[in-house]
Amino acid sequence: MSNKMHLKVFRGDNSGGELRDYQVEVDEGMVVLDVVHRLQATQAPDLSCRWNCKAGKCGSCSAEVNGKPRLMCMMRMDLFKPDEIITIQPLQAFPIVRDLVTDVSWNFEVNKKIPPFKPKPKNPDGTWRMMQYEVDRVQEFRKCLECYLCQNVCHVLRNHGKHDVFFGPRFMVRLAGLEMHPLDDADRVKLMREAAGIGYCNITKCCTEVCPEDIRITDNAIIPLKERVADRYYDPLAMLFRAIRGKNR
Amino acid sequence: MAFTTPAMRHRLGETTRRDGWWINPAAMALTFLVFVVYAAWAAIQSKYYTYGPPGAEHYTYISPFYSPPFQEYFPKVAAFKFFPAFWVVWLPIAFRLTCYYGRKAYYRSIMLSPSACSVGKGAGRGYNGESALPWILNNLHRYFLYLIVVLVIFHWFHFFQAFNFDGRFGMGVGSLVIAADTILLSLYVASCHSVRHLIGGSVDCFSCARAGEARLKAWEGVSWLNQYHNLFFWASLITVGFADLYIRLCAMSIWTDVRFF
């Protein structure tokens, strides 16, 4: 069972482009990425798209399908009505290299700015020990694929181009995973407030809505980090309490 | 490294989304508008905010907009006689304005920042979010939390009072309306992100923290409630307005409170 579906696919680069119309044969069980590959094979051999695992784990085939940031390999074609027009565009928060491929290298540079895991001193018995329930909490953040759909949909980056002052939700997740780790000893609160620009986030939760791994980015990562920044910089009572206890953290 | 993104060229509302992305923010904006207009009118009225059975010495129901009734507790302080609701309503307004969910709701529906995900804003680089005034003040949320806990205690006092009909235990529809308001407000406050942080979210190593196990259990409980924080936000907003309306209609003799016993 197959039918032809109407696709509008972005063709162009960062200087401009257009949505070009195609009619593509779609078979049962296909996902959007399959249709893009069929389009490449049959009508547009010069169409550029990035992909790798085709299993929703590598995060390479991120795109906007009918305006919604999705992994093309995880979006089934039977979600669409047979007569529906399907629009496929590249990510909109990064420079377009060509067609559906964007330059996401800015993210790799941001990642380098985050101090890595720094283990606490060992216990007297020479071991590090943590409980399963403490691991569970940070495990959620380890599910991140680095598909950058959250970075793409974040209006601070997407609509305001604040790449030089805001790390974006993906790296708030990484910061949360490190900051909440029971054995980590580094302090990243100053970084979160200043270089990472957590104050730019106005918690409108688009990042959470698009995460293919269902990480509760806003509630479990960004807001807890904002609260830690508030502890340090915006809460005179907490500052007084720390001063009395003679602690810096 | 600053660069121009493709989306920065999009006009306000420009998108290739084909779903009804505008319905949710429009519904939220309409709800806010109705509530703000009604609440302002009800707060300025300064009458018809209590109701008791005919002939009773003391009222049974009091509007949540006027609870606690400072004018009753401090009759000699002249200030409380003018717009008595003013001394109460600023606090829930401040708490809701700085609430993490409330922020999402009004940033999306009122300020269109953004109105919906992957919808154009027609805006340039002039955006500071919550890193500068005035929105940086949202970091004071926890202080409004401390104060609103006191308000919730008064609500529970008036909850029990709503079952006290001139010294006798009873129940009317108004008792249930006030009960719904009190319970939903309590759940809204208990599920707050700041509560979640203060009760255990700030702890990295529960097994090494003082009272770590108790804090872990409390944090897990609040985390579960926190999933429904948005639901409690709207439900408590609607029930607080409805409780005032119900008591006002009874006090104005437009509606008769039905007594079950």
Short mmCIF file of C-alpha atoms in Angstrom, two decimals:
data_model
loop_
_atom_site.label_atom_id
_atom_site.label_comp_id
_atom_site.label_asym_id
_atom_site.label_seq_id
_atom_site.Cartn_x
_atom_site.Cartn_y
_atom_site.Cartn_z
CA MET A 1 0.00 0.00 0.00
CA SER A 2 1.53 3.28 -1.05
CA ASN A 3 0.38 6.76 -1.98
CA LYS A 4 1.92 10.00 -3.16
CA MET A 5 2.28 12.75 -0.62
CA HIS A 6 2.90 16.44 -1.15
CA LEU A 7 6.15 17.66 0.44
CA LYS A 8 7.47 21.20 0.73
CA VAL A 9 11.20 20.98 1.42
CA PHE A 10 13.53 23.89 2.12
CA ARG A 11 16.19 24.26 -0.55
CA GLY A 12 18.84 26.89 -0.03
CA ASP A 13 21.43 28.11 2.43
CA ASN A 14 21.93 30.85 5.02
CA SER A 15 21.68 33.60 2.44
CA GLY A 16 18.19 32.48 1.51
CA GLY A 17 16.15 29.79 -0.15
CA GLU A 18 12.65 28.57 -0.82
CA LEU A 19 10.21 25.82 0.03
CA ARG A 20 10.17 23.60 -3.06
CA ASP A 21 7.24 21.28 -3.85
CA TYR A 22 7.67 17.54 -4.41
CA GLN A 23 5.31 14.58 -4.80
CA VAL A 24 6.88 11.51 -3.18
CA GLU A 25 5.69 7.90 -3.04
CA VAL A 26 5.17 6.85 0.56
CA ASP A 27 4.98 3.22 1.71
CA GLU A 28 3.42 1.83 4.83
CA GLY A 29 5.70 2.03 7.89
CA MET A 30 7.83 4.88 6.56
CA VAL A 31 9.09 7.74 8.71
CA VAL A 32 9.81 11.28 7.50
CA LEU A 33 13.53 10.50 7.12
CA ASP A 34 12.68 7.59 4.78
CA VAL A 35 10.67 9.94 2.59
CA VAL A 36 13.54 12.45 2.52
CA HIS A 37 15.87 9.62 1.46
CA ARG A 38 13.42 8.53 -1.25
CA LEU A 39 13.26 12.13 -2.45
CA GLN A 40 17.07 12.19 -2.63
CA ALA A 41 17.13 8.88 -4.51
CA THR A 42 14.42 9.70 -7.03
CA GLN A 43 14.09 13.45 -7.60
CA ALA A 44 16.64 15.58 -5.75
CA PRO A 45 20.05 13.90 -5.58
CA ASP A 46 21.61 17.19 -4.48
CA LEU A 47 19.33 17.51 -1.40
CA SER A 48 21.45 17.74 1.75
CA CYS A 49 20.31 16.20 5.01
CA ARG A 50 22.14 14.91 8.06
CA TRP A 51 21.36 11.53 9.58
CA ASN A 52 23.07 8.60 11.21
CA CYS A 53 21.39 6.00 13.45
CA LYS A 54 17.77 6.13 12.24
CA ALA A 55 16.79 4.94 15.71
CA GLY A 56 16.20 8.17 17.62
CA LYS A 57 19.48 7.94 19.49
CA CYS A 58 22.09 9.96 17.61
CA GLY A 59 20.14 13.22 17.31
CA SER A 60 21.48 13.97 13.83
CA CYS A 61 18.27 14.23 11.80
CA SER A 62 16.73 17.11 13.73
CA ALA A 63 14.50 19.30 11.57
CA GLU A 64 11.23 21.18 11.66
CA VAL A 65 8.32 19.21 10.30
CA ASN A 66 5.19 21.31 9.82
CA GLY A 67 6.85 23.90 12.03
CA LYS A 68 7.48 21.54 14.94
CA PRO A 69 11.05 20.58 15.88
CA ARG A 70 11.29 16.80 15.55
CA LEU A 71 13.68 13.95 14.86
CA MET A 72 12.79 12.96 11.29
CA CYS A 73 13.60 9.32 12.00
CA MET A 74 11.04 9.14 14.82
CA MET A 75 8.12 10.77 13.01
CA ARG A 76 5.88 8.25 11.33
CA MET A 77 4.24 9.19 8.05
CA ASP A 78 0.93 7.66 9.13
CA LEU A 79 0.57 10.59 11.54
CA PHE A 80 -0.34 12.71 8.53
CA LYS A 81 -3.57 12.69 6.55
CA PRO A 82 -3.07 11.37 2.98
CA ASP A 83 -3.84 14.78 1.48
CA GLU A 84 -1.82 16.79 4.01
CA ILE A 85 1.05 18.98 2.82
CA ILE A 86 4.20 18.25 4.82
CA THR A 87 6.69 21.08 5.26
CA ILE A 88 10.27 20.13 6.13
CA GLN A 89 12.72 22.85 7.14
CA PRO A 90 16.14 22.90 8.78
CA LEU A 91 16.64 24.02 12.40
CA GLN A 92 15.95 27.74 12.68
CA ALA A 93 18.34 28.74 15.48
CA PHE A 94 21.60 27.99 13.65
CA PRO A 95 23.15 29.07 10.36
CA ILE A 96 22.00 26.91 7.46
CA VAL A 97 24.85 25.15 5.66
CA ARG A 98 22.63 23.80 2.90
CA ASP A 99 19.03 22.55 2.62
CA LEU A 100 18.26 20.61 5.82
CA VAL A 101 21.79 20.81 7.27
CA THR A 102 22.66 23.47 9.84
CA ASP A 103 25.95 24.40 11.46
CA VAL A 104 25.55 23.39 15.11
CA SER A 105 29.25 23.75 15.96
CA TRP A 106 28.46 26.68 18.31
CA ASN A 107 27.11 24.06 20.73
CA PHE A 108 30.44 22.23 20.81
CA GLU A 109 32.20 25.46 21.77
CA VAL A 110 29.69 26.14 24.55
CA ASN A 111 30.20 22.65 25.91
CA LYS A 112 33.91 23.35 26.39
CA LYS A 113 33.09 26.27 28.71
CA ILE A 114 31.48 24.01 31.34
CA PRO A 115 33.88 22.77 34.04
CA PRO A 116 33.80 18.97 33.94
CA PHE A 117 33.00 16.59 36.79
CA LYS A 118 35.35 17.10 39.75
CA PRO A 119 35.14 14.26 42.26
CA LYS A 120 34.99 14.92 45.99
CA PRO A 121 37.81 13.53 48.14
CA LYS A 122 37.49 9.81 48.80
CA ASN A 123 35.82 8.47 51.95
CA PRO A 124 38.16 7.34 54.80
CA ASP A 125 37.80 3.76 53.55
CA GLY A 126 39.23 4.84 50.21
CA THR A 127 36.00 4.68 48.22
CA TRP A 128 33.42 6.97 46.71
CA ARG A 129 29.90 5.96 47.68
CA MET A 130 26.52 7.16 46.48
CA MET A 131 23.01 5.78 46.77
CA GLN A 132 20.86 4.62 43.86
CA TYR A 133 18.20 7.27 44.57
CA GLU A 134 20.86 9.97 44.22
CA VAL A 135 21.97 8.51 40.90
CA ASP A 136 18.37 8.30 39.67
CA ARG A 137 17.93 12.04 40.02
CA VAL A 138 20.80 12.95 37.69
CA GLN A 139 20.26 9.98 35.39
CA GLU A 140 17.41 11.83 33.67
CA PHE A 141 19.88 14.41 32.37
CA ARG A 142 22.14 11.69 30.94
CA LYS A 143 19.41 10.70 28.49
CA CYS A 144 20.14 13.81 26.41
CA LEU A 145 20.91 12.93 22.76
CA GLU A 146 22.32 16.34 21.88
CA CYS A 147 19.82 16.62 19.06
CA TYR A 148 19.63 20.38 19.83
CA LEU A 149 15.88 20.52 19.29
CA CYS A 150 15.65 22.35 22.62
CA GLN A 151 18.32 24.81 21.53
CA ASN A 152 16.46 25.29 18.26
CA VAL A 153 13.09 26.05 19.86
CA CYS A 154 14.46 28.29 22.62
CA HIS A 155 13.32 31.78 21.65
CA VAL A 156 16.34 33.36 23.39
CA LEU A 157 18.61 31.76 20.78
CA ARG A 158 16.15 31.32 17.94
CA ASN A 159 14.44 34.70 17.86
CA HIS A 160 16.91 36.94 19.68
CA GLY A 161 20.24 35.40 18.64
CA LYS A 162 21.67 35.56 22.17
CA HIS A 163 24.25 32.87 21.45
CA ASP A 164 27.04 35.00 22.92
CA VAL A 165 25.40 35.39 26.36
CA PHE A 166 23.18 32.33 26.82
CA PHE A 167 24.19 28.65 26.77
CA GLY A 168 20.66 27.37 26.00
CA PRO A 169 18.59 24.56 27.54
CA ARG A 170 20.84 21.70 26.41
CA PHE A 171 23.69 23.05 28.48
CA MET A 172 21.45 23.88 31.43
CA VAL A 173 20.71 20.15 31.42
CA ARG A 174 24.41 19.36 31.41
CA LEU A 175 25.04 21.89 34.19
CA ALA A 176 22.18 20.38 36.23
CA GLY A 177 23.59 16.87 35.80
CA LEU A 178 26.94 18.02 37.14
CA GLU A 179 25.70 20.40 39.85
CA MET A 180 23.28 17.85 41.33
CA HIS A 181 25.74 14.97 41.19
CA PRO A 182 26.26 13.69 44.75
CA LEU A 183 30.01 13.25 44.25
CA ASP A 184 30.78 16.41 42.33
CA ASP A 185 32.78 19.07 44.13
CA ALA A 186 32.95 21.90 41.57
CA ASP A 187 30.97 25.12 41.96
CA ARG A 188 29.30 26.36 38.78
CA VAL A 189 26.74 28.78 40.26
CA LYS A 190 28.71 31.90 39.25
CA LEU A 191 29.11 30.49 35.74
CA MET A 192 25.38 29.76 35.56
CA ARG A 193 24.51 33.34 36.42
CA GLU A 194 27.16 35.04 34.31
CA ALA A 195 28.59 33.22 31.29
CA ALA A 196 25.73 30.72 30.95
CA GLY A 197 23.16 33.53 31.30
CA ILE A 198 20.47 31.52 33.08
CA GLY A 199 18.61 34.79 33.71
CA TYR A 200 17.83 35.02 29.99
CA CYS A 201 15.58 31.97 30.24
CA ASN A 202 11.99 33.01 30.91
CA ILE A 203 10.90 29.39 31.51
CA THR A 204 8.27 29.20 28.79
CA LYS A 205 8.97 25.46 28.51
CA CYS A 206 9.28 25.07 24.74
CA CYS A 207 12.48 23.08 25.36
CA THR A 208 10.55 20.58 27.48
CA GLU A 209 7.80 20.31 24.87
CA VAL A 210 10.16 19.25 22.09
CA CYS A 211 12.59 16.96 23.97
CA PRO A 212 12.47 13.52 22.26
CA GLU A 213 13.76 11.90 25.46
CA ASP A 214 11.03 13.51 27.59
CA ILE A 215 13.55 15.19 29.88
CA ARG A 216 11.64 17.68 32.03
CA ILE A 217 14.22 20.32 31.13
CA THR A 218 12.49 23.33 32.64
CA ASP A 219 11.12 21.79 35.84
CA ASN A 220 13.98 19.46 36.69
CA ALA A 221 17.03 21.30 35.34
CA ILE A 222 16.52 25.02 34.65
CA ILE A 223 14.24 25.97 37.55
CA PRO A 224 16.33 24.11 40.18
CA LEU A 225 19.40 25.89 38.81
CA LYS A 226 17.60 29.24 38.91
CA GLU A 227 16.76 28.50 42.55
CA ARG A 228 20.44 27.79 43.27
CA VAL A 229 21.36 31.11 41.68
CA ALA A 230 18.65 32.80 43.78
CA ASP A 231 20.15 31.15 46.90
CA ARG A 232 23.52 32.66 46.14
CA TYR A 233 22.66 36.08 44.68
CA TYR A 234 19.06 37.06 45.37
CA ASP A 235 18.24 35.78 48.85
CA PRO A 236 19.55 37.92 51.72
CA LEU A 237 18.22 35.44 54.30
CA ALA A 238 20.12 32.56 52.70
CA MET A 239 23.26 34.74 52.54
CA LEU A 240 22.89 35.57 56.24
CA PHE A 241 22.33 31.91 57.09
CA ARG A 242 25.47 30.95 55.19
CA ALA A 243 27.48 33.71 56.90
CA ILE A 244 26.37 32.46 60.34
CA ARG A 245 27.24 28.88 59.47
CA GLY A 246 30.54 30.06 58.00
CA LYS A 247 30.06 28.29 54.70
CA ASN A 248 30.78 29.54 51.24
CA ARG A 249 28.31 27.18 49.55
CA MET B 1 29.91 34.34 18.62
CA ALA B 2 26.82 36.19 17.45
CA PHE B 3 25.10 35.21 14.24
CA THR B 4 21.77 35.84 12.60
CA THR B 5 19.49 32.83 12.79
CA PRO B 6 16.90 32.06 10.10
CA ALA B 7 14.13 32.59 12.69
CA MET B 8 15.29 36.14 13.43
CA ARG B 9 13.83 37.13 10.06
CA HIS B 10 10.37 35.80 11.03
CA ARG B 11 7.58 38.30 11.66
CA LEU B 12 5.34 38.17 14.72
CA GLY B 13 3.14 35.07 14.46
CA GLU B 14 4.99 33.71 11.40
CA THR B 15 5.24 29.93 11.46
CA THR B 16 4.79 26.83 9.35
CA ARG B 17 2.84 25.15 12.18
CA ARG B 18 -0.60 24.08 11.04
CA ASP B 19 -2.11 23.24 14.41
CA GLY B 20 -4.12 25.62 16.56
CA TRP B 21 -1.04 27.00 18.35
CA TRP B 22 -2.85 30.26 19.16
CA ILE B 23 -5.75 28.63 21.05
CA ASN B 24 -3.84 27.98 24.28
CA PRO B 25 -2.34 31.47 24.70
CA ALA B 26 -5.62 33.10 23.66
CA ALA B 27 -7.57 31.04 26.23
CA MET B 28 -5.03 31.92 28.95
CA ALA B 29 -5.15 35.62 28.05
CA LEU B 30 -8.95 35.61 28.15
CA THR B 31 -8.98 33.85 31.54
CA PHE B 32 -6.48 36.36 32.93
CA LEU B 33 -8.54 39.26 31.56
CA VAL B 34 -11.82 38.00 33.05
CA PHE B 35 -10.16 37.30 36.40
CA VAL B 36 -8.34 40.64 36.61
CA VAL B 37 -11.45 42.66 35.71
CA TYR B 38 -13.64 40.73 38.15
CA ALA B 39 -11.06 40.73 40.97
CA ALA B 40 -10.45 44.48 40.62
CA TRP B 41 -14.19 45.17 40.74
CA ALA B 42 -14.70 42.83 43.72
CA ALA B 43 -11.75 44.28 45.63
CA ILE B 44 -12.89 47.88 45.14
CA GLN B 45 -16.49 47.09 46.18
CA SER B 46 -15.52 46.74 49.88
CA LYS B 47 -18.95 45.29 50.75
CA TYR B 48 -20.90 42.05 50.33
CA TYR B 49 -17.85 39.95 51.12
CA THR B 50 -19.25 38.02 54.09
CA TYR B 51 -22.32 35.89 54.48
CA GLY B 52 -23.99 34.23 57.46
CA PRO B 53 -27.36 32.62 58.00
CA PRO B 54 -30.16 35.13 58.67
CA GLY B 55 -30.11 36.34 62.26
CA ALA B 56 -26.64 34.94 62.99
CA GLU B 57 -24.28 36.99 65.15
CA HIS B 58 -21.18 36.19 63.13
CA TYR B 59 -20.65 35.46 59.47
CA THR B 60 -19.96 31.92 58.25
CA TYR B 61 -18.40 32.60 54.88
CA ILE B 62 -15.82 35.26 54.04
CA SER B 63 -14.55 35.99 50.56
CA PRO B 64 -10.95 34.83 50.02
CA PHE B 65 -10.22 38.31 48.61
CA TYR B 66 -10.86 39.70 52.11
CA SER B 67 -9.23 36.94 54.18
CA PRO B 68 -7.69 37.68 56.65
CA PRO B 69 -10.04 40.57 57.52
CA PHE B 70 -7.51 43.06 58.87
CA GLN B 71 -10.25 45.66 59.34
CA GLU B 72 -11.87 43.27 61.82
CA TYR B 73 -8.65 42.34 63.65
CA PHE B 74 -7.33 45.91 63.82
CA PRO B 75 -10.45 48.10 63.97
CA LYS B 76 -8.50 51.06 65.32
CA VAL B 77 -6.11 51.22 62.41
CA ALA B 78 -7.77 53.64 60.02
CA ALA B 79 -5.89 52.43 56.96
CA PHE B 80 -7.58 49.03 57.02
CA LYS B 81 -11.02 50.62 56.62
CA PHE B 82 -10.21 51.74 53.09
CA PHE B 83 -10.31 49.06 50.43
CA PRO B 84 -9.80 46.25 52.96
CA ALA B 85 -9.12 43.79 50.13
CA PHE B 86 -6.07 45.81 49.13
CA TRP B 87 -4.22 44.64 52.26
CA VAL B 88 -4.74 41.03 51.19
CA VAL B 89 -4.78 40.72 47.41
CA TRP B 90 -1.35 42.19 46.70
CA LEU B 91 0.24 39.08 48.16
CA PRO B 92 -1.43 36.40 46.00
CA ILE B 93 -0.93 38.70 43.00
CA ALA B 94 2.81 38.96 43.77
CA PHE B 95 3.05 35.22 44.44
CA ARG B 96 1.31 34.34 41.18
CA LEU B 97 3.24 36.92 39.13
CA THR B 98 6.55 35.50 40.32
CA CYS B 99 5.39 31.85 40.21
CA TYR B 100 7.42 29.76 37.76
CA TYR B 101 4.27 28.48 36.06
CA GLY B 102 2.54 31.86 36.25
CA ARG B 103 5.52 33.38 34.48
CA LYS B 104 5.20 30.91 31.63
CA ALA B 105 1.48 31.66 31.37
CA TYR B 106 1.77 35.44 31.14
CA TYR B 107 5.00 35.50 29.12
CA ARG B 108 3.21 33.38 26.54
CA SER B 109 -0.30 34.78 26.61
CA ILE B 110 0.15 38.46 27.50
CA MET B 111 3.70 39.31 26.42
CA LEU B 112 3.85 36.89 23.46
CA SER B 113 7.42 36.08 24.45
CA PRO B 114 6.95 33.63 22.77
CA SER B 115 3.22 33.09 22.19
CA ALA B 116 3.92 29.48 21.23
CA CYS B 117 6.90 27.30 20.40
CA SER B 118 8.55 27.92 17.02
CA VAL B 119 6.26 30.82 16.22
CA GLY B 120 7.85 34.09 15.09
CA LYS B 121 8.27 36.97 17.52
CA GLY B 122 9.28 39.73 15.13
CA ALA B 123 11.90 40.73 17.66
CA GLY B 124 15.58 41.55 17.46
CA ARG B 125 18.46 41.25 19.88
CA GLY B 126 16.91 43.62 22.43
CA TYR B 127 15.89 40.99 24.97
CA ASN B 128 17.21 40.56 28.50
CA GLY B 129 14.66 38.11 29.90
CA GLU B 130 15.00 37.75 33.65
CA SER B 131 18.60 38.94 33.73
CA ALA B 132 17.64 42.62 34.15
CA LEU B 133 14.90 44.78 35.64
CA PRO B 134 11.99 44.39 35.92
CA TRP B 135 11.81 40.60 35.44
CA ILE B 136 14.90 39.91 37.54
CA LEU B 137 12.62 40.66 40.50
CA ASN B 138 10.96 37.31 39.84
CA ASN B 139 13.85 35.86 41.83
CA LEU B 140 12.04 37.13 44.95
CA HIS B 141 9.40 34.41 44.55
CA ARG B 142 10.49 32.58 47.69
CA TYR B 143 9.78 35.66 49.86
CA PHE B 144 6.20 35.79 48.61
CA LEU B 145 6.07 32.07 49.31
CA TYR B 146 7.02 32.61 52.97
CA LEU B 147 4.25 35.22 53.28
CA ILE B 148 1.61 33.25 51.43
CA VAL B 149 2.02 30.33 53.83
CA VAL B 150 0.59 32.70 56.47
CA LEU B 151 -2.30 33.51 54.15
CA VAL B 152 -2.98 29.81 53.61
CA ILE B 153 -3.17 29.35 57.41
CA PHE B 154 -5.88 32.03 57.52
CA HIS B 155 -7.67 30.28 54.67
CA TRP B 156 -7.73 27.09 56.72
CA PHE B 157 -9.12 29.05 59.68
CA HIS B 158 -11.92 30.30 57.42
CA PHE B 159 -12.36 26.79 56.04
CA PHE B 160 -13.33 25.56 59.52
CA GLN B 161 -15.40 28.69 60.06
CA ALA B 162 -17.39 27.84 56.91
CA PHE B 163 -18.80 24.82 58.74
CA ASN B 164 -19.71 26.85 61.83
CA PHE B 165 -23.24 28.21 61.54
CA ASP B 166 -23.58 30.47 64.57
CA GLY B 167 -21.92 27.98 66.91
CA ARG B 168 -23.44 24.85 65.36
CA PHE B 169 -21.73 22.47 62.96
CA GLY B 170 -23.34 22.60 59.53
CA MET B 171 -22.63 22.48 55.84
CA GLY B 172 -23.90 24.48 52.92
CA VAL B 173 -22.87 24.74 49.29
CA GLY B 174 -20.76 27.73 50.34
CA SER B 175 -18.84 25.51 52.80
CA LEU B 176 -17.89 23.25 49.87
CA VAL B 177 -16.96 26.23 47.69
CA ILE B 178 -14.65 27.55 50.42
CA ALA B 179 -13.28 24.06 51.04
CA ALA B 180 -12.43 23.68 47.33
CA ASP B 181 -10.73 27.07 47.32
CA THR B 182 -8.71 26.31 50.46
CA ILE B 183 -7.63 22.84 49.37
CA LEU B 184 -6.66 23.92 45.84
CA LEU B 185 -4.79 26.99 47.09
CA SER B 186 -2.90 24.77 49.57
CA LEU B 187 -2.03 22.31 46.79
CA TYR B 188 -0.93 25.16 44.55
CA VAL B 189 1.41 26.50 47.24
CA ALA B 190 2.64 23.04 48.29
CA SER B 191 3.54 22.14 44.69
CA CYS B 192 5.56 25.36 44.21
CA HIS B 193 9.01 25.01 42.63
CA SER B 194 10.55 27.07 45.46
CA VAL B 195 9.06 24.72 48.07
CA ARG B 196 10.58 21.85 46.10
CA HIS B 197 13.97 23.53 46.18
CA LEU B 198 13.89 24.59 49.82
CA ILE B 199 12.64 21.25 51.09
CA GLY B 200 15.29 19.13 49.38
CA GLY B 201 16.08 20.28 45.85
CA SER B 202 19.15 22.14 47.03
CA VAL B 203 20.65 18.93 48.43
CA ASP B 204 23.03 17.00 46.17
CA CYS B 205 23.90 14.16 48.51
CA PHE B 206 20.86 13.08 50.54
CA SER B 207 22.81 10.24 52.13
CA CYS B 208 25.32 12.72 53.58
CA ALA B 209 22.93 15.60 54.47
CA ARG B 210 21.48 16.15 57.91
CA ALA B 211 17.91 14.65 58.00
CA GLY B 212 18.67 13.56 54.42
CA GLU B 213 16.21 10.68 54.35
CA ALA B 214 13.31 12.84 55.58
CA ARG B 215 14.24 15.60 53.11
CA LEU B 216 14.42 13.06 50.28
CA LYS B 217 10.92 11.77 51.08
CA ALA B 218 9.58 15.33 51.32
CA TRP B 219 11.32 16.28 48.06
CA GLU B 220 9.86 13.24 46.29
CA GLY B 221 6.38 14.14 47.56
CA VAL B 222 6.62 17.77 46.46
CA SER B 223 8.16 16.66 43.13
CA TRP B 224 5.10 14.48 42.52
CA LEU B 225 2.75 17.36 43.32
CA ASN B 226 4.90 19.73 41.26
CA GLN B 227 3.99 17.85 38.07
CA TYR B 228 0.46 19.25 38.50
CA HIS B 229 1.51 22.78 39.51
CA ASN B 230 -0.03 24.27 36.34
CA LEU B 231 -3.33 22.52 37.04
CA PHE B 232 -3.38 23.82 40.62
CA PHE B 233 -2.49 27.31 39.37
CA TRP B 234 -5.56 27.55 37.15
CA ALA B 235 -7.90 25.57 39.41
CA SER B 236 -7.08 27.72 42.45
CA LEU B 237 -7.36 30.92 40.38
CA ILE B 238 -10.83 29.92 39.22
CA THR B 239 -12.04 28.69 42.62
CA VAL B 240 -10.83 31.82 44.43
CA GLY B 241 -12.81 33.97 42.00
CA PHE B 242 -15.83 31.67 42.17
CA ALA B 243 -15.77 31.63 46.01
CA ASP B 244 -15.89 35.43 46.04
CA LEU B 245 -18.69 35.47 43.48
CA TYR B 246 -20.72 32.86 45.37
CA ILE B 247 -20.43 34.68 48.71
CA ARG B 248 -21.17 38.03 47.05
CA LEU B 249 -24.33 36.69 45.40
CA CYS B 250 -25.49 35.21 48.72
CA ALA B 251 -24.71 38.45 50.59
CA MET B 252 -26.60 40.48 47.99
CA SER B 253 -29.58 38.07 48.32
CA ILE B 254 -29.37 37.29 44.61
CA TRP B 255 -28.59 33.66 45.40
CA THR B 256 -29.69 31.56 48.38
CA ASP B 257 -27.09 29.32 49.98
CA VAL B 258 -28.38 25.74 50.11
CA ARG B 259 -27.83 24.15 53.57
CA PHE B 260 -27.34 20.39 53.68
CA PHE B 261 -27.65 20.28 57.49
#
